[in-house]
Structure formats: structure tokens, C-alpha cells
Protein backbone atom coordinates (compact mmCIF):
# COMPACT_ATOMS: atom_id res chain seq x y z
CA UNK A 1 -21.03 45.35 -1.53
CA UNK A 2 -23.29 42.61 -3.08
CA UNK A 3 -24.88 43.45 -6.30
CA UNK A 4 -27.50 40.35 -6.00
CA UNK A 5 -31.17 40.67 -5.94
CA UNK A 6 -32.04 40.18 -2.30
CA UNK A 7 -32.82 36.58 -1.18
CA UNK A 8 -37.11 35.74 -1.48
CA UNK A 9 -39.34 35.54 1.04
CA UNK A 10 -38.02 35.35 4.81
CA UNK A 11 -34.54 34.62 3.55
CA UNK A 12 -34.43 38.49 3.00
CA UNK A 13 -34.86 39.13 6.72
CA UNK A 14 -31.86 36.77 7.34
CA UNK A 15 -29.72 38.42 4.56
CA UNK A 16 -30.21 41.62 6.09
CA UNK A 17 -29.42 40.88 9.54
CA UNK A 18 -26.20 38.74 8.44
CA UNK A 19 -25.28 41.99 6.29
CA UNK A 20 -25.66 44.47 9.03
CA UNK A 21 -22.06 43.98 9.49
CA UNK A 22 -19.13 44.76 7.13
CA UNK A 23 -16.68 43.16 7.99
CA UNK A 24 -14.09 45.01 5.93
CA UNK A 25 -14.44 48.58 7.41
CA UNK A 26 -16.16 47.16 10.54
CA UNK A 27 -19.08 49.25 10.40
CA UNK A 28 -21.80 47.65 12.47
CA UNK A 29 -25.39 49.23 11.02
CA UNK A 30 -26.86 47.89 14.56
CA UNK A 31 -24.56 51.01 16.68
CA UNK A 32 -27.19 53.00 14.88
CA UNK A 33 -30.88 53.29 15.35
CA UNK A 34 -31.46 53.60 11.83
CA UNK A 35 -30.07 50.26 11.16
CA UNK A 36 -31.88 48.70 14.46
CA UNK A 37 -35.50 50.62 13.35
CA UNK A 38 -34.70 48.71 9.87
CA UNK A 39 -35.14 45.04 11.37
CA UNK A 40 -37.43 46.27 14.28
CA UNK A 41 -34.69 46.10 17.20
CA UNK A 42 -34.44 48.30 20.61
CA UNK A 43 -31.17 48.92 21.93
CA UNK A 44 -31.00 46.51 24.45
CA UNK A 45 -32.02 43.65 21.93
CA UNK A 46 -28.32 44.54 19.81
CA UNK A 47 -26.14 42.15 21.88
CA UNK A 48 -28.72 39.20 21.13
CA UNK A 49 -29.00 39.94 17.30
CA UNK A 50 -25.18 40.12 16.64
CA UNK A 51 -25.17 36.50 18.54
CA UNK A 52 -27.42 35.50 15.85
CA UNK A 53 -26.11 37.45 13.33
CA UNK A 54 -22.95 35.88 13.78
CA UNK A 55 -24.77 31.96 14.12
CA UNK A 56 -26.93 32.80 10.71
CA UNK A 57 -23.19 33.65 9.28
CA UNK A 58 -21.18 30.62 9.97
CA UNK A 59 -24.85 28.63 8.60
CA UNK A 60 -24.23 31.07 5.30
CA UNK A 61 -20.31 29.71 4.97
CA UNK A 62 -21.56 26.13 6.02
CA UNK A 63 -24.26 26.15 2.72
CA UNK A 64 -20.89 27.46 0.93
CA UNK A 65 -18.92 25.09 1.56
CA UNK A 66 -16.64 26.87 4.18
CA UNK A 67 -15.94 26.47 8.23
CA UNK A 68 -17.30 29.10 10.27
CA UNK A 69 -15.40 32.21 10.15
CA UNK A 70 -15.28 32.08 13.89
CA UNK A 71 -16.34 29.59 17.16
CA UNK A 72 -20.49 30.89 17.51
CA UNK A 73 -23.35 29.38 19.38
CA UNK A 74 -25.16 27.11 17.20
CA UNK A 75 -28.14 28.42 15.34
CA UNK A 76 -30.45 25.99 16.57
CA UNK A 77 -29.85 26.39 20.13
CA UNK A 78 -30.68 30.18 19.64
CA UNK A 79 -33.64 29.31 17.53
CA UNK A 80 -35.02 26.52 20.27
CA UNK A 81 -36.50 29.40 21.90
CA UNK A 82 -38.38 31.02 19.25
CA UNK A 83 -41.97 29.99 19.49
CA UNK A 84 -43.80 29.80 16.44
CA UNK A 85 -47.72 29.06 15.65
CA UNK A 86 -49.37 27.11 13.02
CA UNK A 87 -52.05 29.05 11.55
CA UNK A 88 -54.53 26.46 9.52
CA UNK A 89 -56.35 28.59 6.70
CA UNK A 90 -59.95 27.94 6.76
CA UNK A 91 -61.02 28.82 3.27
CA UNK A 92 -58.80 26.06 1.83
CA UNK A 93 -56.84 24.24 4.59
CA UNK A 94 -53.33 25.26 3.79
CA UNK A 95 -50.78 25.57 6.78
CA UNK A 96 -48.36 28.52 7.70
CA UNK A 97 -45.58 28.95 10.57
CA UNK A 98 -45.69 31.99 12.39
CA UNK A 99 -44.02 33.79 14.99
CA UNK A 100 -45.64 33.46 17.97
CA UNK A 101 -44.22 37.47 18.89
CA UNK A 102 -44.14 39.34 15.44
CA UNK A 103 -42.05 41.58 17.64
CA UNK A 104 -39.03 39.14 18.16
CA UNK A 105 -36.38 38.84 16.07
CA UNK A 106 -35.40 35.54 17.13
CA UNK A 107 -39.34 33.99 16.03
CA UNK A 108 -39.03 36.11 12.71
CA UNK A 109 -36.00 34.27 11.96
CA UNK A 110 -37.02 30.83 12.83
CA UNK A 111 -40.33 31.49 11.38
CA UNK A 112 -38.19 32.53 8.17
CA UNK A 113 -35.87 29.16 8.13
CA UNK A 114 -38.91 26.98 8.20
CA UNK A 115 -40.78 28.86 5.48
CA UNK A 116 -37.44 28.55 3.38
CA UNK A 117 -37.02 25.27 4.29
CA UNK A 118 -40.33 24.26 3.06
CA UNK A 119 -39.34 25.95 0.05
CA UNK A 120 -36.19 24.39 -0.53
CA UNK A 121 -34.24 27.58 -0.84
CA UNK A 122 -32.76 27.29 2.47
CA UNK A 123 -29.45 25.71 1.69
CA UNK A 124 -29.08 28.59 -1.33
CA UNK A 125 -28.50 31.66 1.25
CA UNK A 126 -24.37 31.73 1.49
CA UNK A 127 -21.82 33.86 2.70
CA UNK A 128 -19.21 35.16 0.38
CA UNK A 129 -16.18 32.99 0.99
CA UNK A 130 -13.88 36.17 0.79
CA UNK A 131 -12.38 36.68 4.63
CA UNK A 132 -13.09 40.02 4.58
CA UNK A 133 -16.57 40.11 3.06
CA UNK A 134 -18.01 36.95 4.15
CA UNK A 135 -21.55 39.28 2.78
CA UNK A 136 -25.04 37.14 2.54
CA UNK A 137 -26.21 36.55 -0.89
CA UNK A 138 -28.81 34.50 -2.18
CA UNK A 139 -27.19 31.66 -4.79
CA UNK A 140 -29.27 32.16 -8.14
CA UNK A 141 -27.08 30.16 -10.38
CA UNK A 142 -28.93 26.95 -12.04
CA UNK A 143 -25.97 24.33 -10.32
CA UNK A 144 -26.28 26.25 -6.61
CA UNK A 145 -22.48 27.02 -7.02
CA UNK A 146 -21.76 30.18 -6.65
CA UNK A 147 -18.84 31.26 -4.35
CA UNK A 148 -18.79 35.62 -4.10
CA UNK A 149 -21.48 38.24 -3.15
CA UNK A 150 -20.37 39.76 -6.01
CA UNK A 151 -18.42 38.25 -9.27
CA UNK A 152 -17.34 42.11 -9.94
CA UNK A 153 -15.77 42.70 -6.70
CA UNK A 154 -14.61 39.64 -4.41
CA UNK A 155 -14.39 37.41 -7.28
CA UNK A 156 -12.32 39.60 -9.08
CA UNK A 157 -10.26 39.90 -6.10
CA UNK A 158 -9.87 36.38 -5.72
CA UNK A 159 -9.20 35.94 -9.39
CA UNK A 160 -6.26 38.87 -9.41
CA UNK A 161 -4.76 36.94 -6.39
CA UNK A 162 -4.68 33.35 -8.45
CA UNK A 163 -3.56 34.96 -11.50
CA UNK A 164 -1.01 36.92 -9.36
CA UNK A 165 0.60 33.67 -7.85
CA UNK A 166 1.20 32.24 -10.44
């Protein structure tokens, strides 16, 4: 549904997870092993990354301005168990956060907030404020306003439904 670029860096890993889900037609890309092979899951890891799927989503709607779509455990108490490493580059002394397993999906994704954070672009990956999208997208506009995944679809939806009630 969106018609964005995808979000840089790490934030693209947490845009695709959030998006595995459309919440319209309620097709779940995680019931398929092609969508679990795309972020590196087993099947037994699915109930763990639609927990955090869901806490990355209300996060999205909270950087848009909106209350979580639906009572979730708080990102940070899923992310307190990610371990991450500081690697210290020795040919010029600059600093990274890694995951400590490259292999967990919980580390990737803390690993991926702090690198955003560091790069203040955090606060720019949003959810669509449409009910039945609520789709990741990455905020490009110069003000950090924008409100749909996509201005030709649930923007024009919202717009028809103003214009309509008046």
C-alpha cells in the first residue's frame, strides 16, 4: 500500500517487520515462510515478532501523533533483552552498536533504534493514522508532518470522507 521510499538504514528492518501485516485484508506475511525467510525468522520465533511487531506499531502511531491502535507490551521492555556490542574501530576510533546475535530479531531491532536514534531519524518512522492501514512509512517531508503511507490512497480516503461530511 505505501508508495514511500523505504525508511534508511535500520529503520528499514523496522518498517518491514511493522508492514508484515495488513491490516485491511488481514494477511499476515509471517503465516508464510517466504515472508519469515525475508526478516530471517523460524517458525517458532512468529509469536515473538508479531509481539514486537505490534510494540514497534503503537511507537509508529505514538511519533504520529496517535494512541496505540491497541493495549501492547511496551517496546522497551521487549528490547531490554536484546544485547548489543560496541564495536570501537581501530583505524579511526569511531563507535558502532551491534547485535550481540546477528541471528535475533529482537538485537537487530534494538541495534536498529539506537543507530536511528543517533541519527535523529528515529522519531520520523510513523504509522499511517488510517484505522485500517495503520502501514509504516518513513516521514520525508521538510516539517516531519506527514499523516498517510500514501497521499494517493489513505489520504485520499480521508479527504473523500471530510469532503463527504460536510
Amino acid at each position: 500500500m505505501n508508495d514511500r521510499a523505504p525508511a534508511p538504514g535500520g529503520l528499514a528492518l523496522l518498517q518491514s517487520l511493522v508492514n508484515t501485516l495488513d491490516i485491511e485484508s488481514g494477511a499476515d506475511a509471517l503465516d508464510t515462510a517466504e515472508g519469515r525467510a525475508g526478516l530471517g525468522l523460524a517458525a517458532a520465533d512468529v509469536e515473538a515478532a508479531r509481539e514486537l511487531r505490534e510494540s514497534l506499531r503503537a511507537v509508529c502511531l505514538a511519533h504520529a501523533g496517535h494512541p496505540a491502535h491497541r493495549e501492547v507490551r511496551p517496546l522497551d521492555e521487549l528490547l531490554a533483552s536484546a544485547p548489543l556490542v560496541v564495536t570501537v574501530s581501530a583505524a579511526d576510533g569511531s563507535a558502532t552498536l551491534r547485535p550481540a546475535d546477528p541471528a535475533a530479531l529482537t538485537s537487530r531491532v534494538a541495534a536498529a533504534v539506537a543507530e536511528s536514534l543517533t541519527a535523529g531519524t528515529w522519531l520520523r518512522l510513523k504509522a499511517c493514522e488510517a484505522p485500517d492501514c495503520h502501514w509504516a512509512y518513513y516521514d520525508r517531508s521538510p516539517a516531519g508532518r506527514g499523516r498517510w503511507c500514501s497521499m494517493s490512497v489513505c489520504g485520499a480516503r480521508a479527504k473523500m470522507r471530510r469532503y463527504r461530511a460536510r
